[in-house]
Amino acid sequence: MLTLLFLLAAVAATALLTLRAVRHWHAERLGLAYELPVDQRGTALRAAAAGAAALVAVGLTVPLLTASGGAPASTASPAPVAFSPTAVPVPSPPPRTPAPAPPPPEVRTLSHPAGGTLQMLRDGTRVWLPPRYDGQRAAGIAFPVVLVHGDGSADGDLFAGFAKAVRQGRADPFLLVMPDSCDRDSATVLSEVARRYRSLTAVSARGVLGIGPQAPCAVREALANPDRYRAGAGVSGTYPPFAPTTGPHPSLLLAAASGESAPRASARRLRQELHPSGDAVRLLDGVAKRGELMGLVAAYLTEKLDGPARTAAPRAARTPAATATRSPASGPVRNPAPGATRSPAPGAIRTPTPGAARSPAPGATHPPAPPHAATSGPPA
């Protein structure tokens, strides 16, 4: 405390002496106008006294700025702040719950392969709509359905082969339904497709197809569900032994590309195990390109299944596919007058005449043929 008092006195003396030195200097400067002699010794003495007082003030300031132990007081650690035990902490705001993500769309368009539209349903089922499906003249046309089991590696050849066969007039346009697994309940999948798309629901308008490793799945499903499918096909598959069927089963096509010796031998063995009668199990091989093979499969399914048919409005009152007159997707269905015979229009897809047999394609054992190229002979 005493040091602080001396410091204040030294500071005050420094300020006072400095002020007097400035006043003396200013007074001497005013005498120059009257040509009076100037004496600056008073100014110098006062300035010296002010400097001495300033040195004393500095000398007294240093001890005050020095902490115990010689450390500067400014570098000392600040004393911890004591909080009152009765202080209530302010609660932090609760975390905000993020908004739930919107559900995925029920139908999502993936691409447009081979001129058609490939869509995916919410459960992972993919549906390929043929190019004619979205045409203006096909607004009231319902299409046959083929359930396809495959691993996706042959999708390009599958879509291209079916679309090319339609353009060439050798096959009907089909809805291709591809579940994400062979274990899916096909009845549920087909019901969902019928609810969302213009599809024929009769057994005579539904088939099943398996490709590669999934070919046995399709054949097994066709044999186990004769009340669900009219025809089935397996392409490039190797089949395990199947028990001989006791009752009627859907027509089967077992196809293999050129050079696939193991699938061809397996198809022949399966045909012998099933003990087919007539054309119940047909073999097809010797086709080099997979896309052409898929086109022949589309022609075979066209031979066995009902073609596109115009539905009545509302959907609940539509004509059953089994009794509907077949017509191409590009035009209406007209019932001919009794006793009248009409020739098919160029490129039209028509049901073969009962009792007519198909002529085989090159390189196939009982292969599929264009649906309008019928010849006389025993029934298939």
Short mmCIF file of C-alpha atoms in Angstrom, two decimals:
data_model
loop_
_atom_site.label_atom_id
_atom_site.label_comp_id
_atom_site.label_asym_id
_atom_site.label_seq_id
_atom_site.Cartn_x
_atom_site.Cartn_y
_atom_site.Cartn_z
CA MET A 1 0.00 0.00 0.00
CA LEU A 2 2.84 2.42 0.83
CA THR A 3 4.51 1.72 -2.48
CA LEU A 4 1.28 2.50 -4.28
CA LEU A 5 1.04 5.88 -2.47
CA PHE A 6 4.60 6.79 -3.48
CA LEU A 7 3.81 5.75 -7.04
CA LEU A 8 0.81 8.05 -7.15
CA ALA A 9 2.84 10.96 -5.75
CA ALA A 10 5.60 10.41 -8.31
CA VAL A 11 3.10 10.32 -11.15
CA ALA A 12 1.47 13.52 -9.91
CA ALA A 13 4.83 15.29 -9.56
CA THR A 14 5.81 14.17 -13.06
CA ALA A 15 2.62 15.57 -14.51
CA LEU A 16 2.90 18.88 -12.58
CA LEU A 17 6.56 19.49 -13.43
CA THR A 18 5.94 18.64 -17.08
CA LEU A 19 3.08 21.14 -17.20
CA ARG A 20 5.22 23.90 -15.64
CA ALA A 21 8.10 23.24 -18.03
CA VAL A 22 5.73 23.60 -20.98
CA ARG A 23 4.30 26.87 -19.59
CA HIS A 24 7.76 28.35 -19.00
CA TRP A 25 8.85 27.42 -22.47
CA HIS A 26 5.71 28.99 -23.93
CA ALA A 27 6.21 32.23 -21.95
CA GLU A 28 9.76 32.58 -23.20
CA ARG A 29 8.53 32.10 -26.74
CA LEU A 30 6.07 34.99 -26.34
CA GLY A 31 8.93 37.40 -25.49
CA LEU A 32 10.46 36.96 -28.92
CA ALA A 33 7.75 39.15 -30.42
CA TYR A 34 8.93 42.04 -28.23
CA GLU A 35 12.62 41.34 -28.79
CA LEU A 36 13.10 40.40 -25.13
CA PRO A 37 15.99 38.10 -24.16
CA VAL A 38 15.02 34.40 -23.95
CA ASP A 39 16.18 32.31 -20.97
CA GLN A 40 15.46 28.57 -21.26
CA ARG A 41 17.25 27.51 -18.12
CA GLY A 42 13.97 27.44 -16.17
CA THR A 43 12.43 25.22 -18.80
CA ALA A 44 15.38 22.85 -18.66
CA LEU A 45 15.30 22.63 -14.86
CA ARG A 46 11.59 21.94 -14.78
CA ALA A 47 11.92 19.28 -17.53
CA ALA A 48 14.76 17.61 -15.65
CA ALA A 49 12.67 17.53 -12.46
CA ALA A 50 9.76 16.00 -14.39
CA GLY A 51 12.10 13.36 -15.82
CA ALA A 52 13.41 12.49 -12.38
CA ALA A 53 9.86 12.14 -11.05
CA ALA A 54 9.02 9.88 -14.02
CA LEU A 55 12.01 7.64 -13.24
CA VAL A 56 10.84 7.36 -9.65
CA ALA A 57 7.35 6.40 -10.85
CA VAL A 58 8.76 3.72 -13.14
CA GLY A 59 10.91 2.38 -10.31
CA LEU A 60 7.88 2.08 -8.07
CA THR A 61 5.74 0.43 -10.81
CA VAL A 62 8.08 -2.52 -11.41
CA PRO A 63 7.59 -4.11 -7.94
CA LEU A 64 3.87 -3.84 -8.28
CA LEU A 65 3.92 -5.69 -11.61
CA THR A 66 6.10 -8.50 -10.24
CA ALA A 67 4.43 -11.45 -8.54
CA SER A 68 5.92 -13.53 -5.76
CA GLY A 69 8.82 -15.72 -6.94
CA GLY A 70 9.81 -13.27 -9.65
CA ALA A 71 7.12 -14.28 -12.20
CA PRO A 72 5.19 -11.47 -13.87
CA ALA A 73 1.80 -10.99 -12.36
CA SER A 74 0.17 -10.98 -15.80
CA THR A 75 1.34 -14.57 -16.47
CA ALA A 76 -0.04 -16.02 -13.26
CA SER A 77 -2.79 -18.61 -13.66
CA PRO A 78 -6.22 -17.14 -13.07
CA ALA A 79 -7.95 -18.25 -9.95
CA PRO A 80 -10.65 -20.85 -10.58
CA VAL A 81 -14.13 -19.46 -10.63
CA ALA A 82 -16.21 -20.89 -7.87
CA PHE A 83 -19.75 -21.74 -8.86
CA SER A 84 -22.54 -21.57 -6.43
CA PRO A 85 -23.84 -25.02 -5.49
CA THR A 86 -27.37 -23.71 -5.88
CA ALA A 87 -26.86 -22.76 -9.52
CA VAL A 88 -29.14 -24.74 -11.86
CA PRO A 89 -27.50 -25.76 -15.18
CA VAL A 90 -29.37 -24.76 -18.29
CA PRO A 91 -30.60 -27.93 -20.06
CA SER A 92 -29.47 -28.39 -23.63
CA PRO A 93 -32.21 -28.46 -26.27
CA PRO A 94 -33.35 -31.97 -27.24
CA PRO A 95 -31.93 -33.32 -30.51
CA ARG A 96 -34.16 -32.88 -33.50
CA THR A 97 -35.62 -36.08 -34.91
CA PRO A 98 -34.91 -36.26 -38.65
CA ALA A 99 -37.92 -36.47 -40.89
CA PRO A 100 -38.60 -40.02 -42.13
CA ALA A 101 -37.44 -40.76 -45.64
CA PRO A 102 -40.25 -40.92 -48.19
CA PRO A 103 -41.23 -44.47 -49.22
CA PRO A 104 -39.89 -45.68 -52.55
CA PRO A 105 -42.24 -45.30 -55.50
CA GLU A 106 -44.50 -48.25 -56.22
CA VAL A 107 -43.38 -48.39 -59.87
CA ARG A 108 -40.03 -47.05 -61.06
CA THR A 109 -38.90 -46.94 -64.69
CA LEU A 110 -35.34 -48.25 -65.12
CA SER A 111 -34.62 -48.09 -68.86
CA HIS A 112 -36.02 -48.73 -72.34
CA PRO A 113 -34.28 -51.83 -73.70
CA ALA A 114 -35.18 -53.10 -77.20
CA GLY A 115 -37.73 -50.30 -77.64
CA GLY A 116 -39.80 -51.42 -74.64
CA THR A 117 -40.00 -50.15 -71.07
CA LEU A 118 -38.32 -51.88 -68.13
CA GLN A 119 -39.88 -51.05 -64.76
CA MET A 120 -39.35 -52.21 -61.18
CA LEU A 121 -42.02 -52.71 -58.56
CA ARG A 122 -41.48 -51.94 -54.89
CA ASP A 123 -40.87 -55.62 -54.02
CA GLY A 124 -38.00 -55.87 -56.55
CA THR A 125 -39.96 -57.52 -59.37
CA ARG A 126 -39.02 -56.19 -62.81
CA VAL A 127 -41.55 -55.95 -65.65
CA TRP A 128 -40.64 -55.48 -69.32
CA LEU A 129 -43.42 -53.90 -71.39
CA PRO A 130 -43.16 -54.60 -75.13
CA PRO A 131 -42.90 -51.64 -77.54
CA ARG A 132 -46.57 -52.01 -78.56
CA TYR A 133 -47.81 -51.72 -74.97
CA ASP A 134 -47.74 -47.91 -74.86
CA GLY A 135 -49.05 -47.45 -78.40
CA GLN A 136 -52.20 -45.41 -78.88
CA ARG A 137 -53.99 -48.26 -80.65
CA ALA A 138 -53.17 -50.68 -77.82
CA ALA A 139 -54.92 -48.69 -75.08
CA GLY A 140 -57.59 -51.37 -74.58
CA ILE A 141 -55.42 -54.42 -75.33
CA ALA A 142 -54.41 -56.90 -72.63
CA PHE A 143 -51.23 -58.93 -73.18
CA PRO A 144 -50.18 -62.48 -72.28
CA VAL A 145 -47.64 -62.87 -69.49
CA VAL A 146 -44.38 -64.85 -69.30
CA LEU A 147 -42.78 -65.23 -65.87
CA VAL A 148 -39.00 -65.24 -66.38
CA HIS A 149 -36.44 -66.69 -63.96
CA GLY A 150 -32.87 -65.59 -64.73
CA ASP A 151 -29.79 -64.03 -63.21
CA GLY A 152 -29.90 -60.92 -65.41
CA SER A 153 -26.91 -61.86 -67.58
CA ALA A 154 -29.14 -62.70 -70.57
CA ASP A 155 -31.53 -59.74 -70.27
CA GLY A 156 -30.19 -58.04 -73.40
CA ASP A 157 -30.67 -61.12 -75.59
CA LEU A 158 -34.04 -61.83 -73.98
CA PHE A 159 -35.56 -58.41 -74.70
CA ALA A 160 -33.97 -58.11 -78.14
CA GLY A 161 -35.03 -61.61 -79.19
CA PHE A 162 -38.66 -61.17 -78.14
CA ALA A 163 -38.91 -57.69 -79.70
CA LYS A 164 -37.37 -58.84 -83.00
CA ALA A 165 -39.71 -61.83 -83.22
CA VAL A 166 -42.68 -59.46 -82.83
CA ARG A 167 -41.37 -57.14 -85.57
CA GLN A 168 -40.93 -60.09 -87.92
CA GLY A 169 -44.46 -61.31 -87.25
CA ARG A 170 -43.29 -64.60 -85.72
CA ALA A 171 -44.43 -63.94 -82.15
CA ASP A 172 -46.96 -62.07 -80.06
CA PRO A 173 -45.91 -59.26 -77.71
CA PHE A 174 -45.60 -60.52 -74.13
CA LEU A 175 -45.28 -58.91 -70.73
CA LEU A 176 -42.07 -60.35 -69.27
CA VAL A 177 -42.25 -60.51 -65.46
CA MET A 178 -38.95 -61.14 -63.64
CA PRO A 179 -39.10 -61.78 -59.86
CA ASP A 180 -35.96 -61.04 -57.87
CA SER A 181 -35.75 -64.65 -56.62
CA CYS A 182 -36.88 -68.11 -57.61
CA ASP A 183 -38.27 -68.52 -54.07
CA ARG A 184 -40.89 -65.80 -54.57
CA ASP A 185 -44.52 -66.87 -54.60
CA SER A 186 -45.33 -66.62 -58.29
CA ALA A 187 -49.09 -66.44 -57.62
CA THR A 188 -48.60 -63.25 -55.60
CA VAL A 189 -46.31 -61.78 -58.26
CA LEU A 190 -48.77 -62.50 -61.05
CA SER A 191 -51.65 -61.00 -59.04
CA GLU A 192 -49.67 -57.80 -58.49
CA VAL A 193 -48.85 -57.57 -62.20
CA ALA A 194 -52.50 -58.11 -63.13
CA ARG A 195 -53.46 -55.28 -60.76
CA ARG A 196 -51.02 -52.79 -62.26
CA TYR A 197 -50.81 -53.72 -65.95
CA ARG A 198 -53.10 -54.72 -68.79
CA SER A 199 -52.45 -58.45 -68.69
CA LEU A 200 -54.49 -61.54 -69.48
CA THR A 201 -55.18 -63.56 -66.34
CA ALA A 202 -56.35 -66.85 -67.87
CA VAL A 203 -54.12 -69.91 -67.53
CA SER A 204 -54.07 -70.20 -71.33
CA ALA A 205 -52.31 -66.82 -71.53
CA ARG A 206 -49.51 -67.48 -69.02
CA GLY A 207 -46.14 -69.18 -69.40
CA VAL A 208 -42.92 -69.52 -67.44
CA LEU A 209 -39.34 -69.29 -68.75
CA GLY A 210 -36.01 -70.08 -67.10
CA ILE A 211 -32.55 -69.14 -68.42
CA GLY A 212 -29.21 -70.68 -67.48
CA PRO A 213 -28.95 -71.68 -63.81
CA GLN A 214 -32.61 -70.69 -63.30
CA ALA A 215 -33.94 -73.00 -66.05
CA PRO A 216 -34.60 -75.89 -63.60
CA CYS A 217 -36.60 -73.49 -61.42
CA ALA A 218 -38.92 -72.63 -64.33
CA VAL A 219 -39.37 -76.26 -65.39
CA ARG A 220 -40.08 -77.34 -61.81
CA GLU A 221 -42.62 -74.53 -61.41
CA ALA A 222 -44.36 -75.44 -64.69
CA LEU A 223 -44.66 -79.11 -63.71
CA ALA A 224 -45.90 -78.27 -60.21
CA ASN A 225 -48.52 -75.72 -61.33
CA PRO A 226 -50.44 -76.99 -64.35
CA ASP A 227 -53.36 -74.83 -63.22
CA ARG A 228 -51.21 -71.68 -63.44
CA TYR A 229 -49.27 -72.05 -66.71
CA ARG A 230 -50.13 -73.37 -70.16
CA ALA A 231 -46.49 -73.67 -71.29
CA GLY A 232 -42.94 -73.54 -69.91
CA ALA A 233 -39.46 -73.24 -71.39
CA GLY A 234 -35.92 -73.83 -70.16
CA VAL A 235 -32.94 -72.33 -71.99
CA SER A 236 -29.33 -73.51 -71.51
CA GLY A 237 -30.18 -75.32 -68.30
CA THR A 238 -28.81 -78.43 -66.59
CA TYR A 239 -31.69 -80.26 -64.96
CA PRO A 240 -31.70 -82.58 -61.96
CA PRO A 241 -33.80 -85.75 -62.10
CA PHE A 242 -37.54 -85.12 -62.00
CA ALA A 243 -40.16 -87.65 -60.96
CA PRO A 244 -42.43 -88.71 -63.84
CA THR A 245 -45.69 -86.78 -63.81
CA THR A 246 -48.87 -88.76 -63.36
CA GLY A 247 -51.27 -86.19 -64.78
CA PRO A 248 -51.21 -83.68 -67.61
CA HIS A 249 -48.60 -80.96 -67.36
CA PRO A 250 -47.94 -77.79 -69.36
CA SER A 251 -46.14 -78.07 -72.66
CA LEU A 252 -42.37 -77.75 -72.27
CA LEU A 253 -39.60 -76.48 -74.52
CA LEU A 254 -36.04 -77.43 -73.57
CA ALA A 255 -33.62 -75.32 -75.61
CA ALA A 256 -29.83 -75.16 -75.83
CA ALA A 257 -27.58 -72.95 -77.92
CA SER A 258 -25.07 -74.34 -80.39
CA GLY A 259 -22.06 -75.84 -78.61
CA GLU A 260 -23.80 -76.31 -75.26
CA SER A 261 -23.30 -80.05 -75.03
CA ALA A 262 -24.09 -80.44 -71.32
CA PRO A 263 -27.45 -78.59 -71.46
CA ARG A 264 -28.39 -80.47 -74.62
CA ALA A 265 -27.65 -83.87 -73.02
CA SER A 266 -29.48 -82.86 -69.84
CA ALA A 267 -32.54 -81.78 -71.86
CA ARG A 268 -32.66 -85.10 -73.69
CA ARG A 269 -32.37 -87.01 -70.41
CA LEU A 270 -35.16 -84.96 -68.83
CA ARG A 271 -37.43 -85.60 -71.80
CA GLN A 272 -36.97 -89.35 -71.36
CA GLU A 273 -37.66 -89.10 -67.62
CA LEU A 274 -40.93 -87.27 -68.15
CA HIS A 275 -42.17 -89.90 -70.67
CA PRO A 276 -43.93 -87.31 -72.81
CA SER A 277 -46.64 -88.15 -75.29
CA GLY A 278 -46.66 -86.41 -78.63
CA ASP A 279 -45.36 -82.85 -78.44
CA ALA A 280 -45.62 -82.44 -74.64
CA VAL A 281 -41.84 -81.86 -74.34
CA ARG A 282 -40.06 -80.31 -77.32
CA LEU A 283 -36.29 -80.06 -77.81
CA LEU A 284 -34.53 -77.21 -79.59
CA ASP A 285 -30.80 -76.87 -80.24
CA GLY A 286 -28.30 -75.96 -82.94
CA VAL A 287 -28.94 -72.18 -82.79
CA ALA A 288 -25.68 -70.28 -82.62
CA LYS A 289 -26.80 -66.86 -81.34
CA ARG A 290 -28.58 -66.45 -78.03
CA GLY A 291 -30.78 -63.63 -79.37
CA GLU A 292 -32.10 -65.86 -82.19
CA LEU A 293 -32.72 -68.62 -79.68
CA MET A 294 -34.83 -66.24 -77.59
CA GLY A 295 -36.82 -65.34 -80.71
CA LEU A 296 -37.62 -69.03 -81.28
CA VAL A 297 -38.69 -69.33 -77.65
CA ALA A 298 -41.04 -66.36 -78.18
CA ALA A 299 -42.47 -68.11 -81.27
CA TYR A 300 -43.00 -71.33 -79.27
CA LEU A 301 -44.84 -69.46 -76.50
CA THR A 302 -46.94 -67.71 -79.16
CA GLU A 303 -47.94 -71.13 -80.47
CA LYS A 304 -48.97 -72.38 -77.04
CA LEU A 305 -50.50 -69.28 -75.39
CA ASP A 306 -53.38 -66.96 -76.14
CA GLY A 307 -52.44 -63.75 -77.89
CA PRO A 308 -53.26 -60.14 -77.02
CA ALA A 309 -56.99 -59.46 -76.74
CA ARG A 310 -59.12 -56.39 -76.29
CA THR A 311 -60.62 -56.13 -72.83
CA ALA A 312 -64.06 -54.80 -71.99
CA ALA A 313 -64.64 -51.89 -69.61
CA PRO A 314 -64.70 -52.09 -66.68
CA ARG A 315 -61.86 -54.53 -66.06
CA ALA A 316 -64.03 -56.75 -63.85
CA ALA A 317 -66.32 -57.52 -66.79
CA ARG A 318 -63.62 -58.22 -69.37
CA THR A 319 -63.93 -61.19 -71.70
CA PRO A 320 -62.03 -64.29 -70.51
CA ALA A 321 -58.84 -64.77 -72.47
CA ALA A 322 -59.74 -68.40 -73.24
CA THR A 323 -62.74 -67.32 -75.38
CA ALA A 324 -61.44 -64.02 -76.74
CA THR A 325 -60.74 -63.79 -80.45
CA ARG A 326 -57.02 -63.20 -80.97
CA SER A 327 -55.81 -60.10 -82.74
CA PRO A 328 -52.62 -58.06 -83.02
CA ALA A 329 -52.06 -55.34 -80.46
CA SER A 330 -52.29 -52.68 -83.19
CA GLY A 331 -55.99 -53.16 -84.01
CA PRO A 332 -59.40 -54.03 -82.56
CA VAL A 333 -60.83 -57.53 -82.20
CA ARG A 334 -63.67 -58.29 -84.59
CA ASN A 335 -65.70 -61.48 -84.49
CA PRO A 336 -66.29 -62.78 -88.01
CA ALA A 337 -69.80 -63.46 -89.20
CA PRO A 338 -70.95 -67.10 -88.97
CA GLY A 339 -69.53 -69.12 -91.79
CA ALA A 340 -67.26 -66.37 -93.01
CA THR A 341 -63.56 -67.01 -93.51
CA ARG A 342 -61.11 -64.10 -93.30
CA SER A 343 -57.51 -64.13 -94.39
CA PRO A 344 -55.02 -62.70 -91.86
CA ALA A 345 -53.62 -59.25 -92.49
CA PRO A 346 -49.88 -59.04 -93.25
CA GLY A 347 -47.91 -59.44 -90.03
CA ALA A 348 -50.99 -60.37 -87.98
CA ILE A 349 -50.63 -62.90 -85.16
CA ARG A 350 -53.34 -65.52 -85.17
CA THR A 351 -54.08 -68.76 -83.32
CA PRO A 352 -53.32 -71.89 -85.39
CA THR A 353 -56.29 -73.84 -86.70
CA PRO A 354 -57.23 -76.79 -84.45
CA GLY A 355 -55.66 -79.94 -85.77
CA ALA A 356 -52.90 -78.11 -87.59
CA ALA A 357 -49.24 -78.83 -86.88
CA ARG A 358 -46.29 -76.47 -87.02
CA SER A 359 -43.48 -77.08 -89.47
CA PRO A 360 -40.10 -77.44 -87.69
CA ALA A 361 -37.41 -74.74 -87.86
CA PRO A 362 -33.90 -75.66 -89.11
CA GLY A 363 -31.67 -77.29 -86.50
CA ALA A 364 -34.42 -78.16 -84.01
CA THR A 365 -36.21 -81.28 -82.85
CA HIS A 366 -39.91 -80.32 -83.07
CA PRO A 367 -39.00 -76.60 -83.01
CA PRO A 368 -41.41 -73.65 -82.80
CA ALA A 369 -42.63 -72.07 -85.98
CA PRO A 370 -44.48 -68.86 -86.92
CA PRO A 371 -48.01 -69.01 -85.58
CA HIS A 372 -49.56 -68.49 -89.05
CA ALA A 373 -47.46 -71.11 -90.86
CA ALA A 374 -49.63 -74.14 -90.19
CA THR A 375 -49.70 -77.33 -92.27
CA SER A 376 -52.03 -80.25 -92.21
CA GLY A 377 -51.12 -83.17 -90.01
CA PRO A 378 -51.73 -84.76 -86.64
CA PRO A 379 -52.37 -82.46 -83.67
CA ALA A 380 -49.36 -81.22 -81.66
#
